[in-house]
Coordinates of C-alpha atoms and ligand atoms in Angstrom, one line a residue:
M1 CA 103.5 90.1 142.6
S2 CA 103.8 86.5 141.4
L3 CA 104.2 86.1 137.7
K4 CA 103.7 83.0 135.7
D5 CA 106.5 81.0 134.4
E6 CA 107.6 82.0 130.9
D7 CA 107.2 78.5 129.6
V8 CA 103.6 78.3 130.9
V9 CA 102.8 81.6 129.1
R10 CA 104.3 80.4 125.9
R11 CA 102.0 77.3 125.9
W12 CA 98.9 79.5 126.2
R13 CA 96.9 80.5 123.2
W14 CA 96.5 84.1 122.3
A15 CA 93.2 84.9 124.2
T16 CA 94.5 83.3 127.3
R17 CA 97.7 85.3 127.1
A18 CA 95.7 88.5 126.7
I19 CA 93.9 87.9 130.0
H20 CA 96.7 86.3 132.1
A21 CA 100.2 87.1 130.8
G22 CA 102.2 89.3 133.1
Q23 CA 99.5 89.3 135.8
S24 CA 98.4 87.0 138.6
P25 CA 96.0 87.5 141.5
D26 CA 97.5 89.7 144.2
P27 CA 99.4 87.3 146.6
T28 CA 98.5 89.4 149.7
T29 CA 94.7 89.7 149.2
G30 CA 93.9 87.4 146.3
A31 CA 92.4 90.3 144.4
V32 CA 91.9 89.0 140.8
T33 CA 92.7 92.3 139.3
P34 CA 96.3 93.1 139.9
P35 CA 96.8 96.2 142.1
L36 CA 97.5 99.5 140.6
Y37 CA 100.9 100.7 142.0
L38 CA 100.4 104.4 142.1
T39 CA 103.7 105.2 143.7
S40 CA 106.7 107.3 142.6
T41 CA 109.1 105.7 145.0
Y42 CA 109.7 102.6 147.2
R43 CA 111.0 102.0 150.7
Q44 CA 114.5 100.6 150.7
I45 CA 115.5 97.9 153.2
S46 CA 119.1 98.8 153.9
L47 CA 122.3 100.2 152.4
H48 CA 123.5 96.7 151.5
V49 CA 120.3 94.9 150.4
P50 CA 119.3 95.8 146.8
S51 CA 115.6 96.3 146.4
P52 CA 113.8 95.2 143.2
Y53 CA 112.0 98.6 143.0
E54 CA 113.6 102.0 143.7
Y55 CA 111.9 104.7 141.7
S56 CA 108.9 104.5 139.2
R57 CA 110.7 106.1 136.3
V58 CA 113.0 103.0 136.5
Q59 CA 110.6 100.2 137.5
N60 CA 106.9 100.1 138.3
P61 CA 105.1 96.7 138.8
T62 CA 102.0 97.8 136.9
R63 CA 104.0 99.0 133.9
E64 CA 106.1 95.8 134.1
S65 CA 102.9 93.7 134.0
L66 CA 101.8 95.5 130.8
E67 CA 105.3 95.1 129.2
Q68 CA 105.3 91.4 129.9
N69 CA 101.8 91.1 128.6
L70 CA 102.6 93.0 125.4
A71 CA 105.7 90.9 124.8
A72 CA 103.6 87.7 125.2
L73 CA 100.9 89.0 122.8
E74 CA 103.5 89.8 120.0
D75 CA 105.3 86.5 120.7
G76 CA 108.4 88.7 121.5
Q77 CA 111.1 88.5 124.2
S78 CA 110.5 91.8 125.9
A79 CA 108.7 95.2 125.7
C80 CA 109.1 98.8 127.0
A81 CA 106.0 101.0 127.5
F82 CA 106.0 104.7 126.9
A83 CA 103.8 107.7 127.4
S84 CA 102.7 107.7 123.7
G85 CA 103.3 106.0 120.5
M86 CA 105.6 108.8 119.4
A87 CA 107.5 108.6 122.7
A88 CA 108.1 104.9 122.1
L89 CA 109.4 105.5 118.6
T90 CA 111.5 108.4 119.8
A91 CA 113.1 106.2 122.5
L92 CA 113.9 103.5 119.9
A93 CA 115.4 106.1 117.6
M94 CA 117.6 107.4 120.3
T95 CA 119.6 104.2 120.0
L96 CA 120.7 105.4 116.5
R97 CA 123.9 107.3 116.0
P98 CA 124.8 110.3 113.8
R99 CA 125.1 109.3 110.1
D100 CA 123.3 106.0 110.6
H101 CA 121.1 105.4 107.6
V102 CA 117.4 104.4 108.1
L103 CA 115.0 103.5 105.3
V104 CA 111.5 104.6 106.1
A105 CA 108.3 103.8 104.1
L106 CA 106.9 107.1 102.8
N107 CA 103.3 105.9 103.6
V108 CA 103.8 105.9 107.4
Y109 CA 101.6 107.9 109.8
G110 CA 102.0 111.6 109.3
G111 CA 103.5 112.1 112.8
T112 CA 106.1 109.4 112.2
Y113 CA 107.1 111.1 108.9
R114 CA 107.4 114.4 110.9
L115 CA 109.6 112.8 113.6
F116 CA 112.0 111.3 111.0
Q117 CA 111.9 114.3 108.6
S118 CA 112.0 117.3 111.0
V119 CA 113.3 116.0 114.3
L120 CA 115.7 113.1 113.6
R121 CA 117.3 114.7 110.5
A122 CA 118.4 117.5 112.7
W123 CA 120.3 115.0 114.8
D124 CA 122.4 114.2 111.7
L125 CA 120.6 110.9 111.0
D126 CA 120.5 109.9 107.3
V127 CA 116.8 109.3 106.8
E128 CA 115.7 108.1 103.4
F129 CA 112.0 107.6 102.5
F130 CA 111.1 105.1 99.9
Y131 CA 107.9 104.6 97.8
P132 CA 106.4 102.4 96.5
V133 CA 106.8 100.3 99.6
T134 CA 108.1 97.1 98.0
P135 CA 111.0 94.8 99.1
E136 CA 112.7 95.6 95.7
E137 CA 112.7 99.4 96.5
A138 CA 114.2 98.7 99.9
T139 CA 116.8 96.3 98.5
A140 CA 117.9 98.9 96.0
R141 CA 118.5 101.5 98.7
I142 CA 120.1 99.4 101.5
R143 CA 123.7 100.4 102.2
P144 CA 125.6 97.4 103.6
G145 CA 127.0 98.2 107.0
Q146 CA 125.3 101.6 107.2
T147 CA 121.6 101.0 107.0
R148 CA 120.4 100.3 110.6
W149 CA 116.6 99.9 110.0
V150 CA 114.0 99.4 107.4
F151 CA 110.8 100.9 108.9
I152 CA 107.3 100.0 107.6
E153 CA 103.6 100.2 108.6
T154 CA 101.0 97.7 107.2
P155 CA 98.2 98.3 106.4
S156 CA 99.3 101.9 105.9
N157 CA 97.6 105.0 107.1
P158 CA 95.1 106.1 105.6
L159 CA 95.1 104.2 102.2
L160 CA 95.5 100.8 103.8
E161 CA 98.3 99.8 101.4
I162 CA 99.8 96.4 102.2
A163 CA 103.4 95.5 102.6
D164 CA 104.6 91.9 102.7
I165 CA 106.2 91.7 106.2
G166 CA 107.9 88.3 105.5
A167 CA 109.5 89.6 102.3
F168 CA 110.8 92.7 104.0
A169 CA 112.1 90.7 106.9
R170 CA 114.1 88.5 104.5
V171 CA 115.5 91.6 102.7
A172 CA 116.5 93.2 106.1
S173 CA 118.0 90.0 107.5
D174 CA 120.0 89.3 104.3
A175 CA 121.5 92.8 104.5
G176 CA 122.2 92.5 108.3
T177 CA 119.8 95.3 109.2
L178 CA 116.6 95.4 111.3
L179 CA 113.0 95.4 110.2
V180 CA 110.9 97.6 112.4
V181 CA 107.1 97.4 111.9
D182 CA 104.4 99.8 113.3
N183 CA 101.6 97.3 114.0
T184 CA 99.2 99.8 115.5
F185 CA 96.4 99.4 112.8
M186 CA 96.2 95.6 113.3
S187 CA 97.1 95.1 117.0
P188 CA 98.9 91.9 118.0
Y189 CA 95.7 89.9 117.8
L190 CA 95.3 90.3 114.1
Q191 CA 99.0 90.4 113.0
Q192 CA 102.3 89.4 114.7
P193 CA 105.2 90.8 112.7
L194 CA 107.8 89.2 114.9
R195 CA 106.5 85.8 113.9
L196 CA 106.9 86.8 110.3
G197 CA 110.6 87.6 110.8
A198 CA 110.4 91.3 111.8
H199 CA 112.9 92.2 114.6
V200 CA 111.1 95.0 116.4
V201 CA 107.4 96.1 116.6
V202 CA 106.1 99.5 117.7
H203 CA 102.6 100.4 118.8
S204 CA 100.5 103.3 119.7
T205 CA 98.6 101.6 122.5
T206 CA 96.4 104.7 122.4
K207 CA 94.5 103.0 119.6
Y208 CA 93.1 99.4 119.5
I209 CA 95.2 98.0 122.3
N210 CA 93.7 100.2 124.9
G211 CA 90.6 100.6 122.7
H212 CA 88.5 103.0 124.8
S213 CA 89.8 106.4 123.7
D214 CA 90.8 107.2 127.3
S215 CA 94.6 106.9 127.4
L216 CA 97.7 107.8 125.4
G217 CA 100.5 105.2 125.3
G218 CA 103.0 103.4 123.2
A219 CA 105.3 100.4 123.3
V220 CA 108.4 98.9 121.6
V221 CA 108.3 95.1 121.5
F222 CA 111.5 93.1 120.8
G223 CA 111.8 89.8 119.0
T224 CA 113.6 86.7 120.3
D225 CA 116.4 87.0 117.7
S226 CA 119.8 87.3 119.6
V227 CA 120.7 90.4 117.4
V228 CA 117.8 92.3 119.1
E229 CA 118.8 91.6 122.7
P230 CA 121.4 94.4 123.0
L231 CA 118.9 96.8 121.4
Y232 CA 116.4 96.0 124.2
E233 CA 119.0 96.8 126.8
E234 CA 119.7 100.1 125.0
V235 CA 116.0 101.1 124.8
R236 CA 115.5 100.2 128.5
F237 CA 118.5 102.5 129.3
V238 CA 117.0 105.3 127.2
Q239 CA 113.6 104.7 128.9
R240 CA 114.9 105.2 132.4
S241 CA 117.3 107.9 131.5
T242 CA 114.9 110.1 129.5
G243 CA 111.8 109.3 131.4
G244 CA 109.0 109.2 128.8
V245 CA 107.4 106.3 130.6
L246 CA 103.8 105.2 130.7
S247 CA 102.2 106.1 134.0
P248 CA 101.0 103.3 136.2
F249 CA 97.4 104.3 135.9
E250 CA 97.5 104.3 132.1
A251 CA 99.4 101.0 132.2
W252 CA 96.5 99.6 134.3
L253 CA 93.9 101.0 131.9
V254 CA 95.7 99.4 128.9
L255 CA 95.9 96.0 130.7
R256 CA 92.2 96.3 131.3
G257 CA 91.6 97.1 127.6
I258 CA 93.7 94.2 126.4
K259 CA 91.5 91.6 128.1
T260 CA 88.9 92.2 125.4
L261 CA 91.1 93.0 122.5
H262 CA 90.4 89.8 120.6
V263 CA 86.7 90.2 121.0
R264 CA 86.8 93.8 120.0
M265 CA 89.0 93.3 116.9
D266 CA 86.7 90.6 115.5
R267 CA 83.7 92.9 115.9
H268 CA 85.6 95.9 114.5
G269 CA 86.3 93.8 111.4
A270 CA 82.8 92.6 111.0
N271 CA 81.4 96.1 111.4
A272 CA 83.9 97.6 109.1
Q273 CA 83.1 95.0 106.4
A274 CA 79.4 96.0 106.6
V275 CA 80.1 99.7 106.5
A276 CA 82.7 99.3 103.6
Q277 CA 80.1 97.3 101.6
F278 CA 77.5 100.0 102.2
L279 CA 79.9 102.8 101.1
R280 CA 81.0 100.9 98.0
E281 CA 77.4 100.8 96.8
H282 CA 76.6 104.5 97.6
P283 CA 76.5 107.0 94.7
A284 CA 78.5 109.6 96.7
V285 CA 81.4 107.3 97.0
E286 CA 84.1 107.1 94.3
R287 CA 86.3 104.5 95.9
V288 CA 86.6 102.5 99.1
Y289 CA 89.9 101.3 100.5
F290 CA 89.4 98.2 102.7
P291 CA 91.7 95.2 103.1
G292 CA 88.7 92.9 103.6
F293 CA 87.7 93.3 99.9
P294 CA 89.3 90.6 97.8
D295 CA 90.0 93.2 95.1
H296 CA 91.9 95.5 97.5
P297 CA 95.5 95.8 96.3
G298 CA 97.6 93.3 98.3
A299 CA 94.5 91.6 99.8
D300 CA 96.1 88.2 99.2
V301 CA 99.2 89.2 101.1
H302 CA 97.2 90.7 103.9
A303 CA 95.0 87.6 104.2
R304 CA 98.3 85.5 104.5
Q305 CA 99.9 87.7 107.2
A306 CA 96.8 88.9 109.2
H307 CA 93.8 87.2 110.7
G308 CA 91.2 89.8 109.7
P309 CA 90.7 93.1 107.9
G310 CA 90.7 95.4 111.0
G311 CA 88.4 98.2 111.6
M312 CA 89.7 100.9 109.3
V313 CA 87.9 102.0 106.1
T314 CA 88.9 104.9 103.9
F315 CA 86.8 106.3 101.1
S316 CA 86.8 109.2 98.6
V317 CA 83.7 111.3 98.1
R318 CA 82.6 112.6 94.6
P319 CA 82.7 116.4 94.0
D320 CA 78.9 116.6 94.0
W321 CA 78.9 116.1 97.7
D322 CA 80.0 118.8 100.2
L323 CA 82.4 117.2 102.6
D324 CA 82.1 119.9 105.3
H325 CA 78.3 119.4 105.3
F326 CA 78.7 115.7 105.5
F327 CA 80.9 115.9 108.6
R328 CA 78.5 118.4 110.2
N329 CA 75.5 116.3 109.4
L330 CA 76.8 113.2 111.2
Q331 CA 74.8 112.4 114.4
L332 CA 76.5 109.3 115.6
C333 CA 80.0 109.0 114.0
I334 CA 82.3 111.4 115.8
F335 CA 84.4 113.8 113.7
G336 CA 87.8 113.7 115.3
E337 CA 91.4 112.5 115.3
S338 CA 92.6 109.1 116.4
L339 CA 91.2 105.6 115.8
G340 CA 90.8 102.2 117.4
G341 CA 88.2 103.1 120.1
V342 CA 84.8 101.5 120.7
E343 CA 83.1 104.6 119.2
T344 CA 83.2 105.3 115.5
L345 CA 85.6 108.1 114.6
I346 CA 85.7 109.8 111.3
S347 CA 88.5 112.0 110.1
H348 CA 89.9 114.0 107.2
P349 CA 93.6 112.9 106.6
E350 CA 94.4 115.9 104.4
T351 CA 93.9 118.3 107.3
M352 CA 94.3 116.0 110.3
S353 CA 96.5 112.9 110.6
H354 CA 98.5 113.7 107.5
A355 CA 98.7 117.5 107.7
A356 CA 102.4 117.2 108.7
L357 CA 103.2 115.8 105.3
P358 CA 104.2 118.3 102.5
E359 CA 101.4 118.7 100.0
E360 CA 103.5 117.1 97.2
V361 CA 104.1 114.0 99.4
R362 CA 100.4 113.7 100.1
R363 CA 99.6 113.9 96.4
R364 CA 102.2 111.3 95.6
L365 CA 100.7 108.9 98.1
G366 CA 97.2 109.5 96.8
I367 CA 96.0 111.5 99.9
H368 CA 93.7 114.3 98.6
P369 CA 91.1 116.6 100.1
R370 CA 88.1 114.4 99.2
L371 CA 89.4 111.4 101.2
V372 CA 87.7 110.4 104.5
R373 CA 89.0 107.9 107.1
L374 CA 86.7 105.9 109.2
S375 CA 87.7 104.0 112.4
V376 CA 84.6 101.8 112.6
G377 CA 83.6 101.3 116.2
L378 CA 81.5 98.7 118.0
E379 CA 78.1 100.3 117.7
D380 CA 75.4 98.4 115.8
P381 CA 76.5 98.6 112.2
A382 CA 72.9 99.3 111.1
D383 CA 73.0 102.5 113.1
L384 CA 76.3 103.5 111.6
I385 CA 75.1 102.9 108.1
E386 CA 71.9 104.9 108.7
D387 CA 74.0 107.8 110.1
L388 CA 76.4 107.8 107.1
A389 CA 73.5 107.5 104.7
Q390 CA 71.6 110.5 106.1
A391 CA 74.7 112.6 106.3
L392 CA 75.7 111.9 102.7
D393 CA 72.1 112.4 101.4
R394 CA 71.9 115.8 103.1
A395 CA 75.4 116.8 101.8
R396 CA 74.6 116.5 98.1
V397 CA 75.1 119.8 96.3
G398 CA 75.4 118.9 92.6
Ligands
PLP1 C1 100.0 104.1 113.0 C2 100.3 105.0 114.1 N1 101.5 104.9 114.7 C3 101.9 105.8 115.7 C4 101.0 106.8 116.1 C5 101.4 107.7 117.2 O1 100.8 107.3 118.4 P1 100.5 108.4 119.6 O2 99.4 109.3 119.1 O3 100.1 107.5 120.7 O4 101.8 109.1 119.9 C6 99.8 106.9 115.5 C7 98.8 107.9 116.0 O5 97.9 108.3 115.3 C8 99.4 106.0 114.5 O6 98.2 106.1 113.9

């Protein structure tokens, strides 16, 4: 597999990188789409000649293509791809040591909260959640020499709260700790935390990056700062030692999805804007959370650090409307977990994505039973609005 020179890739603009970084036509056949290397092992030449590929838990050309592509898209140095977003974060966390202190924003994805709270605490990690998610709160809690990471997610899930990545990066760097950002909701097309000073980015590629609701995956992307280089080596070691790797087939699917990521994200944003505006004017809706509204808290920070609102819209429904009826009445929007696919998905954070949080944490964050999360897809927005309107109209009980 011939790969392009790093300097050539760095000169390319984002859309060009999405389509070409980490991949070239197959040198043997000229096939434009790089081959899918569905193999677990590789023939070795001799006892004395090292071979670039030995075993697919350690190296696989298709996974490597995706890792190089993701590093280029985030403007990072390197990336490691895993079997899910949670596997990626777990591998990164395995580089922490007992009694290391990590500061984690309380408004992270429910599964991330559960990983830190219920799994990593048992490994004697000193996990401290902080809220509100402001640089001042983080500064007050950082313990010099002991705090290894500050971990944030922006916009947050599901209330789309905004954290100022550049300000957090300054706080982390001044204290000699690392800023880790979950960039799943934005994708590297809309937001590049490493460019804003973050050290490491994590993704669930299951969502927008793959974009077609047909694969699970995750990645850790490392910045170019020299303090991050040893961490990359450690995560690579964890990856090959623990084996939670992304399969070659799924890596191939994700590479395929990425080729249209920029086009999809722009349309997700435009569709979400139309749907959010409709919801804001509907009598059933109490409040709409959408970073594309100028009066959304933190909209100015978001506009500075991201190139669009993204496709997520959250709203609360007034008590005179029966939520269960609303979900059952939908004919187009699909009631289900996950986000970031071409089809519109609608979910109930209280019982789905954030069920892992204790009730008092959900209430503190403002997550309540009348909250609905929409991942606006790429259908015609007029059809989405008609579907939501008919489902809401038929769910009125008061
Ligand atoms: C923001 C965010 N990060 C991480 C994850 C975990 O990813 P995965 O489901 O691929 O393990 C999710 C899943 O919903 C998510 O929404």
